[in-house]
Short mmCIF file of C-alpha atoms and ligand atoms in Angstrom, two decimals:
data_model
loop_
_atom_site.label_atom_id
_atom_site.label_comp_id
_atom_site.label_asym_id
_atom_site.label_seq_id
_atom_site.Cartn_x
_atom_site.Cartn_y
_atom_site.Cartn_z
CA MET A 1 -102.82 -52.88 48.55
CA LEU A 2 -103.33 -52.29 44.77
CA ILE A 3 -99.75 -52.73 43.98
CA TRP A 4 -99.19 -56.10 45.20
CA THR A 5 -102.39 -57.61 43.54
CA LYS A 6 -100.07 -59.06 40.81
CA GLU A 7 -97.29 -60.95 42.12
CA ARG A 8 -94.44 -62.62 40.28
CA GLY A 9 -95.68 -65.56 38.50
CA SER A 10 -99.30 -64.53 38.16
CA ILE A 11 -98.44 -61.41 36.03
CA MET A 12 -97.72 -61.37 32.42
CA PRO A 13 -93.98 -62.34 32.00
CA TYR A 14 -91.76 -59.98 30.15
CA GLN A 15 -91.61 -61.04 26.59
CA THR A 16 -91.50 -60.01 23.03
CA VAL A 17 -94.75 -61.06 20.95
CA ASN A 18 -94.99 -59.85 17.24
CA PRO A 19 -98.61 -58.41 17.18
CA PHE A 20 -98.46 -58.96 13.53
CA THR A 21 -97.84 -62.53 13.41
CA ASN A 22 -98.66 -63.55 17.31
CA GLU A 23 -95.37 -65.29 17.26
CA THR A 24 -93.65 -65.34 20.77
CA VAL A 25 -90.14 -64.17 20.04
CA ARG A 26 -88.42 -64.31 23.37
CA THR A 27 -89.44 -64.56 27.14
CA TYR A 28 -87.06 -62.76 29.89
CA ASP A 29 -86.64 -63.52 33.48
CA TYR A 30 -87.40 -61.28 36.33
CA ALA A 31 -84.52 -59.68 38.06
CA THR A 32 -83.22 -61.23 41.21
CA ALA A 33 -83.08 -59.32 44.50
CA GLU A 34 -79.06 -59.45 44.04
CA GLN A 35 -79.49 -58.06 40.77
CA ILE A 36 -81.61 -55.18 42.03
CA ASP A 37 -79.27 -54.32 44.76
CA ARG A 38 -76.22 -54.36 42.64
CA ALA A 39 -77.75 -52.15 40.15
CA LEU A 40 -78.89 -49.65 42.72
CA ASP A 41 -75.37 -49.87 44.29
CA VAL A 42 -73.68 -48.89 40.92
CA SER A 43 -76.23 -46.12 40.26
CA HIS A 44 -76.05 -44.49 43.64
CA ARG A 45 -72.09 -44.63 43.53
CA LEU A 46 -72.55 -42.97 40.09
CA TYR A 47 -74.77 -40.24 41.69
CA LEU A 48 -72.23 -39.44 44.22
CA GLN A 49 -69.50 -39.23 41.59
CA TRP A 50 -71.42 -37.07 39.27
CA LYS A 51 -71.76 -34.52 41.84
CA THR A 52 -68.27 -33.59 41.61
CA GLN A 53 -68.08 -33.89 37.90
CA ASN A 54 -68.29 -31.07 35.30
CA ILE A 55 -71.80 -31.08 33.68
CA ALA A 56 -70.26 -30.39 30.12
CA ASP A 57 -68.92 -33.97 30.39
CA ARG A 58 -72.39 -35.28 30.44
CA ALA A 59 -73.50 -32.86 27.85
CA LYS A 60 -70.96 -34.31 25.62
CA LEU A 61 -71.96 -37.88 26.52
CA LEU A 62 -75.63 -36.96 25.66
CA ARG A 63 -74.70 -35.60 22.21
CA ASP A 64 -72.78 -38.90 21.45
CA ILE A 65 -76.02 -40.67 22.70
CA ALA A 66 -77.88 -38.72 19.97
CA SER A 67 -75.68 -39.48 17.47
CA ALA A 68 -75.79 -43.20 18.03
CA LEU A 69 -79.36 -43.06 18.04
CA ARG A 70 -79.29 -41.58 14.56
CA THR A 71 -76.62 -44.11 13.36
CA ASN A 72 -78.65 -47.05 14.63
CA GLN A 73 -82.09 -45.57 13.93
CA ASP A 74 -82.96 -48.63 11.55
CA GLU A 75 -82.23 -51.35 13.88
CA LEU A 76 -83.89 -49.63 16.91
CA ALA A 77 -86.78 -49.00 14.76
CA ARG A 78 -87.08 -52.58 13.72
CA VAL A 79 -87.14 -53.86 17.44
CA ALA A 80 -89.95 -51.11 18.25
CA THR A 81 -91.98 -52.46 15.32
CA LEU A 82 -91.42 -56.01 15.92
CA GLU A 83 -92.58 -55.79 19.66
CA MET A 84 -95.31 -53.41 19.51
CA GLY A 85 -96.41 -53.23 16.00
CA LYS A 86 -96.14 -49.65 14.97
CA LEU A 87 -95.53 -48.69 11.53
CA PHE A 88 -92.00 -48.87 10.73
CA ARG A 89 -91.52 -45.29 9.44
CA GLU A 90 -93.32 -44.15 12.67
CA SER A 91 -90.65 -46.02 14.78
CA ARG A 92 -88.02 -44.37 12.80
CA GLY A 93 -89.59 -41.12 13.62
CA GLU A 94 -89.53 -41.87 17.36
CA VAL A 95 -85.85 -42.64 17.13
CA GLU A 96 -85.19 -39.18 15.64
CA LEU A 97 -87.27 -37.51 18.35
CA CYS A 98 -85.22 -39.31 20.83
CA ALA A 99 -82.23 -37.63 19.41
CA VAL A 100 -83.70 -34.28 19.15
CA ILE A 101 -84.48 -34.66 22.79
CA ALA A 102 -81.09 -35.69 23.89
CA ASP A 103 -79.46 -32.76 21.71
CA TYR A 104 -81.88 -30.23 23.35
CA PHE A 105 -80.78 -31.19 26.95
CA ALA A 106 -77.38 -31.41 25.97
CA ASP A 107 -77.25 -27.81 24.58
CA HIS A 108 -79.61 -26.18 27.15
CA GLY A 109 -79.08 -28.23 30.41
CA ALA A 110 -76.18 -26.47 31.72
CA GLU A 111 -77.71 -23.03 31.25
CA LEU A 112 -81.01 -24.06 32.74
CA LEU A 113 -79.42 -25.56 35.76
CA ALA A 114 -76.99 -22.89 36.38
CA PRO A 115 -77.59 -21.02 40.05
CA ALA A 116 -80.04 -18.21 40.04
CA ALA A 117 -79.47 -15.26 42.33
CA LEU A 118 -82.40 -14.12 44.26
CA ASP A 119 -83.27 -10.48 45.48
CA THR A 120 -83.70 -10.58 49.20
CA ARG A 121 -84.06 -8.36 52.30
CA ALA A 122 -81.56 -10.23 53.99
CA THR A 123 -77.96 -9.25 54.77
CA GLY A 124 -75.93 -11.18 52.18
CA SER A 125 -76.37 -12.77 48.91
CA ALA A 126 -78.98 -15.64 48.32
CA ARG A 127 -78.55 -18.02 45.26
CA ILE A 128 -80.82 -21.27 44.29
CA LEU A 129 -78.30 -24.07 43.39
CA LYS A 130 -79.90 -26.68 41.27
CA GLN A 131 -78.63 -30.02 42.27
CA SER A 132 -79.17 -33.56 41.74
CA THR A 133 -80.95 -35.67 44.37
CA GLY A 134 -80.46 -39.31 43.67
CA VAL A 135 -81.26 -42.29 41.66
CA VAL A 136 -84.74 -41.97 39.85
CA LEU A 137 -86.99 -44.97 38.68
CA ALA A 138 -88.92 -44.71 35.52
CA VAL A 139 -91.94 -46.83 35.09
CA GLU A 140 -92.86 -46.73 31.41
CA PRO A 141 -95.49 -47.77 28.72
CA TRP A 142 -95.05 -49.56 25.43
CA ASN A 143 -96.75 -47.25 23.10
CA PHE A 144 -93.54 -45.11 22.40
CA PRO A 145 -90.85 -47.48 23.81
CA TYR A 146 -88.04 -45.20 23.26
CA TYR A 147 -89.30 -41.77 23.52
CA GLN A 148 -90.99 -42.50 26.95
CA ILE A 149 -87.58 -43.51 28.32
CA MET A 150 -85.86 -40.58 26.70
CA ARG A 151 -88.29 -38.17 28.17
CA VAL A 152 -86.89 -38.93 31.78
CA PHE A 153 -83.50 -40.00 30.83
CA ALA A 154 -81.92 -36.98 28.97
CA PRO A 155 -82.98 -34.26 31.65
CA ASN A 156 -81.99 -36.43 34.65
CA PHE A 157 -78.89 -37.48 32.88
CA MET A 158 -77.97 -33.68 32.66
CA VAL A 159 -79.07 -33.12 36.40
CA GLY A 160 -76.85 -36.03 37.46
CA ASN A 161 -79.74 -38.16 38.69
CA PRO A 162 -78.95 -41.93 37.35
CA LEU A 163 -82.15 -43.83 35.93
CA MET A 164 -83.47 -47.27 36.66
CA LEU A 165 -85.95 -48.34 34.22
CA LYS A 166 -89.05 -50.58 34.64
CA HIS A 167 -90.30 -50.82 31.15
CA ALA A 168 -93.70 -52.47 30.00
CA SER A 169 -93.99 -56.15 29.95
CA ASN A 170 -94.14 -56.29 26.38
CA THR A 171 -91.43 -54.04 25.16
CA PRO A 172 -88.35 -55.77 27.01
CA GLY A 173 -86.47 -55.90 23.68
CA ALA A 174 -86.53 -51.92 23.25
CA ALA A 175 -85.75 -51.71 27.00
CA LEU A 176 -82.45 -53.67 26.49
CA ALA A 177 -81.67 -51.85 22.91
CA PHE A 178 -81.83 -48.48 24.71
CA GLU A 179 -79.79 -49.40 27.55
CA ASP A 180 -77.40 -50.88 25.26
CA LEU A 181 -77.07 -47.96 23.12
CA VAL A 182 -76.41 -45.74 25.98
CA LYS A 183 -73.55 -48.01 27.19
CA ARG A 184 -72.23 -48.27 23.72
CA ALA A 185 -72.08 -44.44 23.32
CA GLY A 186 -69.83 -44.24 26.28
CA ALA A 187 -71.95 -43.39 29.34
CA PRO A 188 -70.82 -44.70 32.61
CA SER A 189 -72.40 -47.89 34.02
CA GLY A 190 -75.31 -47.18 36.32
CA SER A 191 -76.49 -43.98 34.01
CA LEU A 192 -79.51 -46.09 32.81
CA THR A 193 -80.09 -49.72 34.22
CA ASN A 194 -83.01 -51.62 32.90
CA LEU A 195 -84.56 -54.18 35.14
CA PHE A 196 -87.25 -56.68 34.52
CA LEU A 197 -89.14 -55.88 37.66
CA ALA A 198 -92.42 -57.59 38.99
CA TYR A 199 -94.81 -55.21 40.52
CA ASP A 200 -93.69 -56.25 44.08
CA GLN A 201 -90.13 -55.58 43.16
CA VAL A 202 -91.38 -51.88 41.87
CA GLY A 203 -92.48 -51.30 45.49
CA SER A 204 -89.18 -52.54 47.12
CA VAL A 205 -87.21 -50.16 44.69
CA ILE A 206 -89.44 -47.27 45.61
CA ALA A 207 -88.73 -47.93 49.25
CA ASP A 208 -85.08 -48.13 48.83
CA PRO A 209 -83.38 -44.82 50.33
CA ARG A 210 -81.04 -44.77 47.29
CA VAL A 211 -83.83 -44.13 45.24
CA GLN A 212 -85.26 -40.33 45.51
CA GLY A 213 -87.76 -39.94 42.56
CA ILE A 214 -90.22 -41.78 40.74
CA ALA A 215 -91.48 -41.10 37.19
CA LEU A 216 -94.36 -43.18 35.88
CA THR A 217 -96.19 -43.00 32.46
CA GLY A 218 -98.93 -45.18 31.85
CA SER A 219 -102.58 -45.82 32.89
CA THR A 220 -104.62 -43.94 35.79
CA ARG A 221 -104.67 -47.47 37.21
CA GLY A 222 -101.05 -48.06 37.08
CA GLY A 223 -100.39 -44.41 38.08
CA THR A 224 -102.54 -44.76 41.20
CA ALA A 225 -100.93 -48.03 42.35
CA VAL A 226 -97.30 -46.52 41.96
CA ALA A 227 -98.15 -43.20 43.28
CA GLN A 228 -99.51 -45.01 46.48
CA GLU A 229 -96.14 -46.79 47.09
CA ALA A 230 -94.26 -43.39 46.54
CA GLY A 231 -96.45 -41.64 48.92
CA LYS A 232 -96.26 -44.20 51.48
CA ASN A 233 -92.19 -43.77 51.23
CA LEU A 234 -92.48 -39.80 50.86
CA LYS A 235 -90.67 -40.13 47.33
CA LYS A 236 -91.35 -37.39 44.94
CA ASN A 237 -93.04 -38.44 41.91
CA SER A 238 -94.59 -37.29 38.48
CA MET A 239 -97.41 -38.96 36.87
CA GLU A 240 -98.03 -38.98 33.32
CA LEU A 241 -101.42 -40.85 32.70
CA GLY A 242 -104.18 -41.27 30.35
CA GLY A 243 -106.28 -38.78 28.19
CA SER A 244 -109.20 -38.69 26.43
CA ASP A 245 -108.51 -35.36 24.58
CA ALA A 246 -111.16 -33.30 22.93
CA PHE A 247 -110.69 -31.97 19.42
CA ILE A 248 -113.31 -28.98 19.03
CA VAL A 249 -114.19 -28.04 15.52
CA LEU A 250 -115.67 -24.34 15.88
CA ALA A 251 -118.37 -23.30 13.56
CA ASP A 252 -116.11 -20.83 11.55
CA ALA A 253 -113.46 -23.77 10.84
CA ASP A 254 -112.70 -25.02 7.31
CA VAL A 255 -114.11 -28.51 7.86
CA THR A 256 -111.89 -30.00 5.08
CA LYS A 257 -108.77 -29.03 7.01
CA ALA A 258 -110.30 -30.05 10.14
CA VAL A 259 -110.81 -33.53 9.01
CA GLU A 260 -107.48 -33.76 7.42
CA LEU A 261 -105.89 -33.02 10.90
CA ALA A 262 -108.73 -35.20 12.70
CA TRP A 263 -108.05 -38.51 10.96
CA ARG A 264 -104.13 -38.28 11.51
CA THR A 265 -104.28 -37.31 15.14
CA ARG A 266 -106.74 -40.09 15.65
CA LEU A 267 -105.06 -42.80 13.84
CA TYR A 268 -101.25 -42.13 14.30
CA ASN A 269 -99.48 -44.93 16.25
CA ALA A 270 -102.67 -46.92 15.47
CA GLY A 271 -104.56 -44.76 18.05
CA GLN A 272 -102.43 -45.56 20.88
CA VAL A 273 -101.22 -42.06 22.07
CA CYS A 274 -102.21 -40.58 25.50
CA THR A 275 -102.73 -37.39 23.48
CA SER A 276 -104.58 -38.63 20.35
CA SER A 277 -107.81 -36.73 20.07
CA LYS A 278 -110.24 -39.28 21.19
CA ARG A 279 -113.65 -37.24 21.29
CA PHE A 280 -114.48 -34.95 18.30
CA ILE A 281 -116.83 -32.22 19.38
CA VAL A 282 -118.18 -30.66 16.15
CA ALA A 283 -120.28 -27.50 15.64
CA ASP A 284 -123.77 -28.44 14.43
CA SER A 285 -123.53 -26.63 11.15
CA LEU A 286 -120.32 -28.75 10.20
CA TYR A 287 -121.32 -32.08 11.84
CA ASP A 288 -122.59 -33.92 8.80
CA GLU A 289 -119.64 -32.88 6.51
CA PHE A 290 -117.15 -33.81 9.22
CA ILE A 291 -118.47 -37.24 9.70
CA GLU A 292 -118.58 -37.92 5.94
CA GLY A 293 -115.18 -36.55 5.60
CA LEU A 294 -113.59 -38.75 8.60
CA LYS A 295 -115.44 -41.82 7.11
CA LYS A 296 -113.89 -41.37 3.71
CA LYS A 297 -110.35 -40.88 5.42
CA PHE A 298 -110.72 -43.89 7.72
CA SER A 299 -111.77 -46.06 4.79
CA THR A 300 -108.49 -45.49 2.86
CA LEU A 301 -106.41 -47.24 5.67
CA VAL A 302 -104.63 -50.21 4.48
CA PRO A 303 -103.92 -52.97 7.09
CA GLY A 304 -100.82 -55.12 6.66
CA ASP A 305 -97.25 -55.86 7.79
CA PRO A 306 -95.98 -52.71 9.62
CA MET A 307 -92.43 -53.16 7.90
CA ASP A 308 -94.26 -52.62 4.58
CA LYS A 309 -94.14 -49.34 3.08
CA GLY A 310 -97.78 -49.60 1.74
CA THR A 311 -99.19 -50.50 4.89
CA THR A 312 -101.26 -47.68 6.72
CA LEU A 313 -102.88 -49.24 9.57
CA ALA A 314 -100.71 -51.11 12.02
CA PRO A 315 -101.80 -53.82 14.43
CA LEU A 316 -102.73 -53.01 17.75
CA SER A 317 -99.76 -53.61 20.31
CA SER A 318 -100.94 -57.03 21.85
CA GLN A 319 -103.92 -59.20 21.99
CA LYS A 320 -104.78 -57.85 25.45
CA ALA A 321 -104.83 -54.24 23.96
CA LYS A 322 -107.31 -55.40 21.13
CA ARG A 323 -109.49 -57.19 23.49
CA LYS A 324 -109.76 -54.59 25.54
CA ILE A 325 -110.89 -51.87 23.20
CA GLN A 326 -113.01 -54.41 21.41
CA SER A 327 -115.07 -54.93 24.62
CA GLN A 328 -115.09 -50.98 25.07
CA ILE A 329 -116.82 -50.71 21.45
CA ASP A 330 -119.19 -53.59 22.37
CA ALA A 331 -120.43 -51.92 25.59
CA ALA A 332 -120.67 -48.60 23.79
CA ILE A 333 -122.95 -50.10 21.27
CA ALA A 334 -124.92 -52.15 23.88
CA ALA A 335 -125.61 -48.74 25.74
CA GLY A 336 -126.90 -47.23 22.70
CA ALA A 337 -123.80 -45.73 20.63
CA HIS A 338 -124.23 -45.75 16.84
CA VAL A 339 -121.62 -47.13 14.51
CA GLU A 340 -120.95 -44.73 11.84
CA TYR A 341 -118.30 -46.57 10.38
CA GLY A 342 -116.06 -49.46 10.85
CA ASN A 343 -116.09 -52.14 13.73
CA THR A 344 -115.94 -55.07 11.13
CA PRO A 345 -113.39 -57.78 11.97
CA ILE A 346 -110.25 -57.69 9.70
CA ASP A 347 -109.48 -61.01 8.41
CA MET A 348 -105.80 -61.25 9.33
CA PRO A 349 -104.08 -63.05 12.10
CA GLY A 350 -102.43 -59.95 13.54
CA GLN A 351 -104.01 -57.76 16.21
CA PHE A 352 -105.99 -55.43 13.76
CA LEU A 353 -108.92 -53.31 14.74
CA GLU A 354 -110.80 -51.51 11.88
CA PRO A 355 -110.84 -47.84 12.61
CA THR A 356 -114.24 -47.09 13.91
CA ILE A 357 -116.55 -43.99 14.37
CA LEU A 358 -119.10 -44.00 17.19
CA THR A 359 -121.69 -41.40 17.59
CA GLU A 360 -124.83 -40.79 19.68
CA ILE A 361 -122.79 -41.38 22.97
CA ASP A 362 -125.14 -40.47 25.98
CA ARG A 363 -123.57 -39.29 29.09
CA ASP A 364 -124.47 -42.41 30.79
CA ASN A 365 -122.75 -44.66 28.18
CA PRO A 366 -119.59 -46.15 29.60
CA ALA A 367 -117.57 -44.95 26.48
CA TYR A 368 -118.54 -41.18 27.33
CA SER A 369 -115.93 -41.38 30.27
CA GLN A 370 -113.47 -43.90 29.26
CA GLU A 371 -110.00 -43.54 27.43
CA MET A 372 -110.34 -45.72 24.21
CA PHE A 373 -106.70 -46.51 23.58
CA GLY A 374 -107.02 -47.40 19.84
CA PRO A 375 -108.48 -46.37 16.34
CA VAL A 376 -111.96 -45.38 17.71
CA ALA A 377 -113.19 -41.86 17.24
CA GLN A 378 -116.18 -40.61 19.29
CA VAL A 379 -118.06 -37.74 17.61
CA TYR A 380 -120.36 -35.35 19.42
CA ARG A 381 -122.50 -32.61 18.36
CA ALA A 382 -122.17 -29.00 19.72
CA ALA A 383 -124.89 -26.37 19.62
CA ASP A 384 -122.26 -23.62 20.32
CA ASP A 385 -118.82 -22.89 22.04
CA ASP A 386 -120.28 -23.18 25.40
CA VAL A 387 -121.80 -26.39 24.78
CA ALA A 388 -118.52 -27.70 23.46
CA LEU A 389 -116.47 -26.64 26.22
CA ALA A 390 -118.98 -28.18 28.46
CA LEU A 391 -118.47 -31.42 26.76
CA ALA A 392 -114.65 -31.20 26.62
CA ASN A 393 -114.62 -30.49 30.18
CA ASP A 394 -117.02 -32.97 31.51
CA GLY A 395 -114.67 -35.74 32.54
CA GLU A 396 -111.88 -37.04 34.98
CA LEU A 397 -108.96 -36.63 32.58
CA GLY A 398 -107.39 -33.49 31.20
CA LEU A 399 -104.31 -34.35 29.35
CA GLY A 400 -104.40 -32.28 26.10
CA GLY A 401 -106.69 -31.05 23.42
CA ILE A 402 -107.03 -29.41 20.05
CA VAL A 403 -109.13 -26.32 18.88
CA TYR A 404 -109.68 -25.91 15.18
CA SER A 405 -110.94 -22.43 14.09
CA GLY A 406 -111.09 -20.10 11.15
CA ASP A 407 -110.11 -17.39 13.51
CA LEU A 408 -107.12 -17.97 15.68
CA SER A 409 -107.85 -15.56 18.40
CA HIS A 410 -111.29 -17.25 18.55
CA GLY A 411 -109.55 -20.66 18.81
CA GLU A 412 -107.15 -19.16 21.43
CA ARG A 413 -109.99 -17.89 23.65
CA VAL A 414 -111.75 -21.48 23.45
CA ALA A 415 -108.31 -22.97 24.23
CA GLU A 416 -108.05 -21.00 27.35
CA ARG A 417 -111.26 -22.31 28.70
CA ILE A 418 -110.29 -26.28 28.35
CA GLU A 419 -109.37 -28.10 31.40
CA SER A 420 -106.11 -29.84 30.51
CA GLY A 421 -102.34 -29.62 30.70
CA MET A 422 -101.91 -28.83 27.06
CA VAL A 423 -103.95 -27.32 24.07
CA PHE A 424 -103.03 -26.90 20.57
CA VAL A 425 -104.73 -24.44 18.17
CA ASN A 426 -105.07 -25.39 14.45
CA THR A 427 -102.27 -27.84 14.84
CA PHE A 428 -101.27 -31.33 15.96
CA LEU A 429 -100.74 -32.07 19.51
CA SER A 430 -97.01 -32.67 19.10
CA SER A 431 -94.10 -33.28 21.55
CA LEU A 432 -91.03 -31.35 21.39
CA PRO A 433 -88.24 -31.22 24.00
CA GLU A 434 -88.69 -27.41 24.78
CA LEU A 435 -92.56 -27.77 25.21
CA PRO A 436 -93.78 -29.02 28.66
CA PHE A 437 -95.69 -32.33 28.60
CA GLY A 438 -98.35 -33.39 31.10
CA GLY A 439 -101.90 -33.08 32.47
CA ILE A 440 -104.22 -32.34 35.29
CA LYS A 441 -107.09 -34.08 37.07
CA ALA A 442 -106.70 -37.94 36.73
CA SER A 443 -104.29 -37.28 33.81
CA GLY A 444 -101.55 -37.05 36.25
CA TYR A 445 -99.44 -34.17 37.84
CA GLY A 446 -95.89 -32.82 36.95
CA ARG A 447 -94.45 -32.09 33.61
CA GLU A 448 -92.01 -33.88 31.66
CA LEU A 449 -89.63 -32.22 28.91
CA SER A 450 -88.70 -28.54 28.80
CA SER A 451 -87.33 -26.55 31.68
CA LEU A 452 -90.36 -27.70 33.96
CA GLY A 453 -89.58 -31.36 33.24
CA LEU A 454 -85.71 -30.84 33.87
CA MET A 455 -86.61 -29.52 37.40
CA ALA A 456 -88.85 -32.62 38.37
CA PHE A 457 -86.11 -34.19 40.59
CA VAL A 458 -83.78 -31.22 41.29
CA ASN A 459 -83.06 -29.94 44.71
CA GLU A 460 -83.52 -26.07 44.18
CA LYS A 461 -81.34 -25.45 47.20
CA LEU A 462 -80.96 -22.14 48.99
CA VAL A 463 -77.63 -20.71 49.84
CA LEU A 464 -77.45 -17.50 51.72
CA THR A 465 -74.18 -16.08 52.26
CA ALA A 466 -73.43 -12.99 54.82
CA GLN A 467 -70.17 -11.44 55.83
CA GLU A 468 -71.46 -11.84 59.57
CA PRO A 469 -74.57 -12.36 61.27
CA ASP A 470 -76.97 -9.42 61.31
CA PHE A 471 -78.19 -9.44 64.90
CA ALA A 472 -79.50 -5.93 64.99
CA ASN A 473 -81.80 -6.50 62.20
CA GLY A 474 -85.38 -7.79 63.00
CA VAL A 475 -85.51 -9.53 59.74
CA GLY A 476 -82.69 -11.52 60.90
CA ALA A 477 -84.32 -12.48 64.23
CA LEU A 478 -87.29 -13.76 62.55
CA ALA A 479 -85.06 -16.00 60.32
CA ILE A 480 -83.46 -17.48 63.32
CA MET A 481 -86.75 -18.21 64.72
P1 LIG B 1 -100.05 -49.16 32.26
O1 LIG B 1 -100.69 -50.73 32.28
O2 LIG B 1 -100.30 -48.41 33.46
O3 LIG B 1 -98.30 -49.63 32.39
C1 LIG B 1 -97.36 -48.68 32.43
C2 LIG B 1 -96.22 -49.23 33.03
O4 LIG B 1 -96.58 -49.40 34.62
C3 LIG B 1 -95.72 -50.38 32.53
O5 LIG B 1 -94.41 -50.52 32.74
C4 LIG B 1 -96.55 -51.42 33.65
O6 LIG B 1 -95.91 -52.68 33.77
C5 LIG B 1 -96.21 -50.54 34.89
N1 LIG B 1 -97.27 -50.80 35.91
C6 LIG B 1 -98.72 -51.04 35.70
N2 LIG B 1 -99.30 -51.12 37.02
C7 LIG B 1 -98.27 -51.17 37.87
C8 LIG B 1 -98.24 -51.64 39.32
N3 LIG B 1 -99.32 -51.73 39.88
N4 LIG B 1 -97.12 -51.66 39.94
C9 LIG B 1 -95.92 -51.35 39.22
N5 LIG B 1 -95.81 -50.98 37.77
C10 LIG B 1 -97.12 -51.15 37.28
O7 LIG B 1 -100.20 -48.55 31.17
P2 LIG B 1 -100.79 -49.12 29.59
O8 LIG B 1 -102.07 -49.31 29.72
O9 LIG B 1 -99.84 -50.20 29.28
O10 LIG B 1 -100.30 -47.81 28.72
C11 LIG B 1 -101.26 -47.01 28.12
C12 LIG B 1 -101.62 -45.93 29.03
O11 LIG B 1 -100.47 -45.08 29.23
C13 LIG B 1 -102.90 -45.10 28.47
O12 LIG B 1 -103.85 -44.74 29.46
C14 LIG B 1 -102.16 -43.81 27.87
O13 LIG B 1 -103.02 -42.82 27.75
C15 LIG B 1 -101.07 -43.71 29.03
N6 LIG B 1 -99.84 -43.00 28.52
C16 LIG B 1 -99.65 -41.55 29.10
C17 LIG B 1 -98.68 -40.75 28.62
C18 LIG B 1 -98.43 -39.25 29.19
O14 LIG B 1 -97.48 -38.78 28.85
N7 LIG B 1 -99.66 -38.68 29.86
C19 LIG B 1 -98.03 -41.23 27.67
C20 LIG B 1 -98.03 -42.44 26.86
C21 LIG B 1 -99.29 -43.27 27.33
P3 LIG B 1 -96.39 -53.86 33.02
O15 LIG B 1 -96.27 -53.58 31.51
O16 LIG B 1 -95.56 -54.87 33.56
O17 LIG B 1 -97.78 -54.11 33.48
#
């Protein structure tokens, strides 16, 4: 069974290692069976208690959490930058986005969770109630160590589903900081409990009857393992997995503006974003200019301490992450890819990788179908829209995408034909609380954020009330059968 292949002791321990200095700052022990059981008990009791509580009380608490995030923005941002290396200003932006998400669900949760009346031919009135279902386990990655938690926490807090968190093994400090902030803002014990779980313990938590939902964000490999466990235990789950998103530059585009968007969307968070554009598919007539423009932009990046204002290229999150992407680049080149720019070592101790542009990637090159989770841009040439779309859709992943066009309706027509969960025309693929986030194909299923994400672990329960049974009516008889 895939999930058990890494037992405690053989997997990476939970530890904070600064990817800029390679210093191991702190190592953490795994949770004990007793700690796990106690945490599940506290959370389950909270779930029962929340069933009788007014949702307005939780909305107020969520606003307090948003405000605590803003008050502690720098402190939280420092922890994220220390653990996974992102630029300090990007860490600050992430904390603010968490506050925006918390405010959104505090403001709209009650309205979105209000009972909905149904038109029915049955005698009586029918309503859908939107009720909590139980404890939810969130398994999260390191690339946005706070935002990934908040995407699941805020909606479920409003619903009344307490959250257990299994964070990535390289961001334990962020997990603890988030848990602590929620507690200090006044949320009851059990609202969000961080547990340093080994993979086998994740399996036990999934199997526990007190847990009723599993939300995972991570790689297709991790998602497959956790989804297997959830399926085996018939637990509802949502999977937010990897992406190798296409950025299509149509022939009518302003190439300078397209480049301006392209380099930012590829290099933000050192290229470690599920929805980063990773494959640039450029109209033949603009191809050379696009490559020249991208090279120029990539060459302006300055590696350095991610805490410094002058640094524009952050280290990758870990030695493991750097090794993986370097081996993907090496394999791509061995299979015939051409290095248009980059791929020279950066002479600094941190986990830096020079932004790299690869072209001439054939369909049988491993890079063609792999997600490259770092500052590497693949650029393809397309003779027309149909060729561009065929390239964009030729893969197992389907998370997001960007279309750049000089004509918005042309851009929208192309966007409609992309096989993915999200497409943005002439702008960044951004995440906001009111916009649903998620993919199709091997990029996962279900949505987070927005009204769709709010319903992920809700019991949409039918209540039909009649004055008395309608024995004479055939429809009533059918219903009894
Ligand atoms: P990952 O290895 O799948 O890890 C994600 C989380 O799953 C971590 O907490 C990890 O724990 C846990 N995990 C992995 N395998 C597991 C198993 N067999 N049993 C139990 N837990 C398991 O993902 P990653 O490579 O660190 O993260 C990057 C990936 O996430 C990329 O593919 C990226 O595209 C994707 N991502 C997707 C979204 C989205 O919304 N669609 C957003 C961000 C990132 P450990 O750390 O202890 O291994």
